[in-house]
PDB file of C-alpha atoms in Angstrom:
ATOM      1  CA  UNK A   1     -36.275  -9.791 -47.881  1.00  0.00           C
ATOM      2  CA  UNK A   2     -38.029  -7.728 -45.286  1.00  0.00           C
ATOM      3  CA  UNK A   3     -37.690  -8.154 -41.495  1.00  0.00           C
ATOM      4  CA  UNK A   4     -40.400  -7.703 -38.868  1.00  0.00           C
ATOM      5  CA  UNK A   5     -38.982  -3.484 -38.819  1.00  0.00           C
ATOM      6  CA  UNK A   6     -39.385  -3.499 -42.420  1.00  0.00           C
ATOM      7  CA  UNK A   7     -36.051  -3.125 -42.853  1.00  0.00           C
ATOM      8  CA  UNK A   8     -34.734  -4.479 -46.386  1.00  0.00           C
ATOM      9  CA  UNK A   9     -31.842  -7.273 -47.109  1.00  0.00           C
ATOM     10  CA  UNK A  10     -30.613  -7.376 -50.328  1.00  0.00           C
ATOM     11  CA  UNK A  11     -28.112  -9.002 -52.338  1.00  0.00           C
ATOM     12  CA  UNK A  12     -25.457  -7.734 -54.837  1.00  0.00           C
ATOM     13  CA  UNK A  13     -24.351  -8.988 -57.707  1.00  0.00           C
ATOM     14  CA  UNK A  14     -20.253  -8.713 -57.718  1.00  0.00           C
ATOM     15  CA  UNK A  15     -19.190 -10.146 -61.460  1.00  0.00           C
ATOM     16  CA  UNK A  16     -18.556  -6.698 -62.854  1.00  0.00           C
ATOM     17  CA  UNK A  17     -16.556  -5.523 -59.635  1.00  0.00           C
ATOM     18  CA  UNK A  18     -18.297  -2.437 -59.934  1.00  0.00           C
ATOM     19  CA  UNK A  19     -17.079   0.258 -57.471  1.00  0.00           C
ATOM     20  CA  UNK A  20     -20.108   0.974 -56.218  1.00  0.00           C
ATOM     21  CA  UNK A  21     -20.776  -2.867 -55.051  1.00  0.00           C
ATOM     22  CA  UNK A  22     -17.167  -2.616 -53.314  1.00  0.00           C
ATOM     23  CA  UNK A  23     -18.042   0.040 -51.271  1.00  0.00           C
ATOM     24  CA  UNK A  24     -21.642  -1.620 -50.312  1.00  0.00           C
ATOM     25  CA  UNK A  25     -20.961  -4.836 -50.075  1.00  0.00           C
ATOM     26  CA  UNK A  26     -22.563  -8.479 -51.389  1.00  0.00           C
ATOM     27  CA  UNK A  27     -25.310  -8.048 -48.722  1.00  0.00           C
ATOM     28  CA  UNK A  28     -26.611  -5.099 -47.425  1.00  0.00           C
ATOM     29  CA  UNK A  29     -29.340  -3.519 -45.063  1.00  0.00           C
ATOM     30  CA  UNK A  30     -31.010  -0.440 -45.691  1.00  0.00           C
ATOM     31  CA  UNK A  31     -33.831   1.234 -43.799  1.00  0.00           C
ATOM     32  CA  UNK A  32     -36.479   2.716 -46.144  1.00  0.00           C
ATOM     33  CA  UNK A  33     -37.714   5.444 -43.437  1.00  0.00           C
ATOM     34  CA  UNK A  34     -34.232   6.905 -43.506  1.00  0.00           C
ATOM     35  CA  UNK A  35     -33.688   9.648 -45.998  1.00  0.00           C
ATOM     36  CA  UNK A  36     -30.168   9.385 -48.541  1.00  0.00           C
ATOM     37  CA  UNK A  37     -27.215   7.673 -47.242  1.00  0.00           C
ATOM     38  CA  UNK A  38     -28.484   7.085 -44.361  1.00  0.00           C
ATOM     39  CA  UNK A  39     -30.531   4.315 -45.750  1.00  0.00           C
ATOM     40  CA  UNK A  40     -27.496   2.026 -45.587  1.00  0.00           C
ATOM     41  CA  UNK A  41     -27.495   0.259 -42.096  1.00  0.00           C
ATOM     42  CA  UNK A  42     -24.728  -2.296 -42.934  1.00  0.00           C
ATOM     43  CA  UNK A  43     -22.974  -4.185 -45.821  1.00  0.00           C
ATOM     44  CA  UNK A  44     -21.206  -7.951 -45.713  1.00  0.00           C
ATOM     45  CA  UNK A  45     -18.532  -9.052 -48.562  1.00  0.00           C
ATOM     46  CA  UNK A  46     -18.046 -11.752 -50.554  1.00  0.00           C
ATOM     47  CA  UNK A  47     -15.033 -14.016 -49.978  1.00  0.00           C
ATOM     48  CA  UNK A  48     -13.466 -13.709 -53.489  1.00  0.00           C
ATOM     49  CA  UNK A  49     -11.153 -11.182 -55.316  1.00  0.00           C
ATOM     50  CA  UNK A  50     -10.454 -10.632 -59.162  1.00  0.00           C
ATOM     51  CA  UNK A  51     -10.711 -12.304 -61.317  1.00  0.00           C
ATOM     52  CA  UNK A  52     -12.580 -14.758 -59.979  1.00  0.00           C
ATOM     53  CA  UNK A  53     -16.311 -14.557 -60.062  1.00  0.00           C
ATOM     54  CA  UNK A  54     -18.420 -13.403 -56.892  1.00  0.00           C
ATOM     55  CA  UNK A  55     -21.171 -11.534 -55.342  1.00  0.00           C
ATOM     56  CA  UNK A  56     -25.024 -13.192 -54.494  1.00  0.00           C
ATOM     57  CA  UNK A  57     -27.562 -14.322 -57.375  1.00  0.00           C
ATOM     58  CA  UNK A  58     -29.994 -15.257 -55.036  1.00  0.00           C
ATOM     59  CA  UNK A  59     -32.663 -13.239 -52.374  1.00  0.00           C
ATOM     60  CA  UNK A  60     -31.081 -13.673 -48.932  1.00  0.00           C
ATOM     61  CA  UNK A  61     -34.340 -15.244 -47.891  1.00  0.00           C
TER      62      UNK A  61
END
């Protein structure tokens, strides 16, 4: 999803428990005009732990 600033939402898949979608987060916010890692605005988490299943399969529109 895109907002108005044309900043981006997008949602993370969480099955694998990947580090990388630990760190991030289930739904994040980046800014495409930023350069590197400061592209990542924000990140929200899921509610559930190992082994049971989480994350978002869905757009967060």
């Amino acid at each position: 999803m895109i907002d108005e600033e044309g900043m981006l939402y997008v949602s993370v898949e969480y099955e694998r428990y990947l580090e990388r979608a630990q760190n991030l987060g289930q739904l994040i916010k980046l800014d495409p005009y930023a350069d590197g890692d400061d592209r990542y605005l924000w990140g929200m988490y899921s509610l559930t732990d190992p082994p049971a299943k989480g994350g978002m399969w869905a757009t967060p529109a």
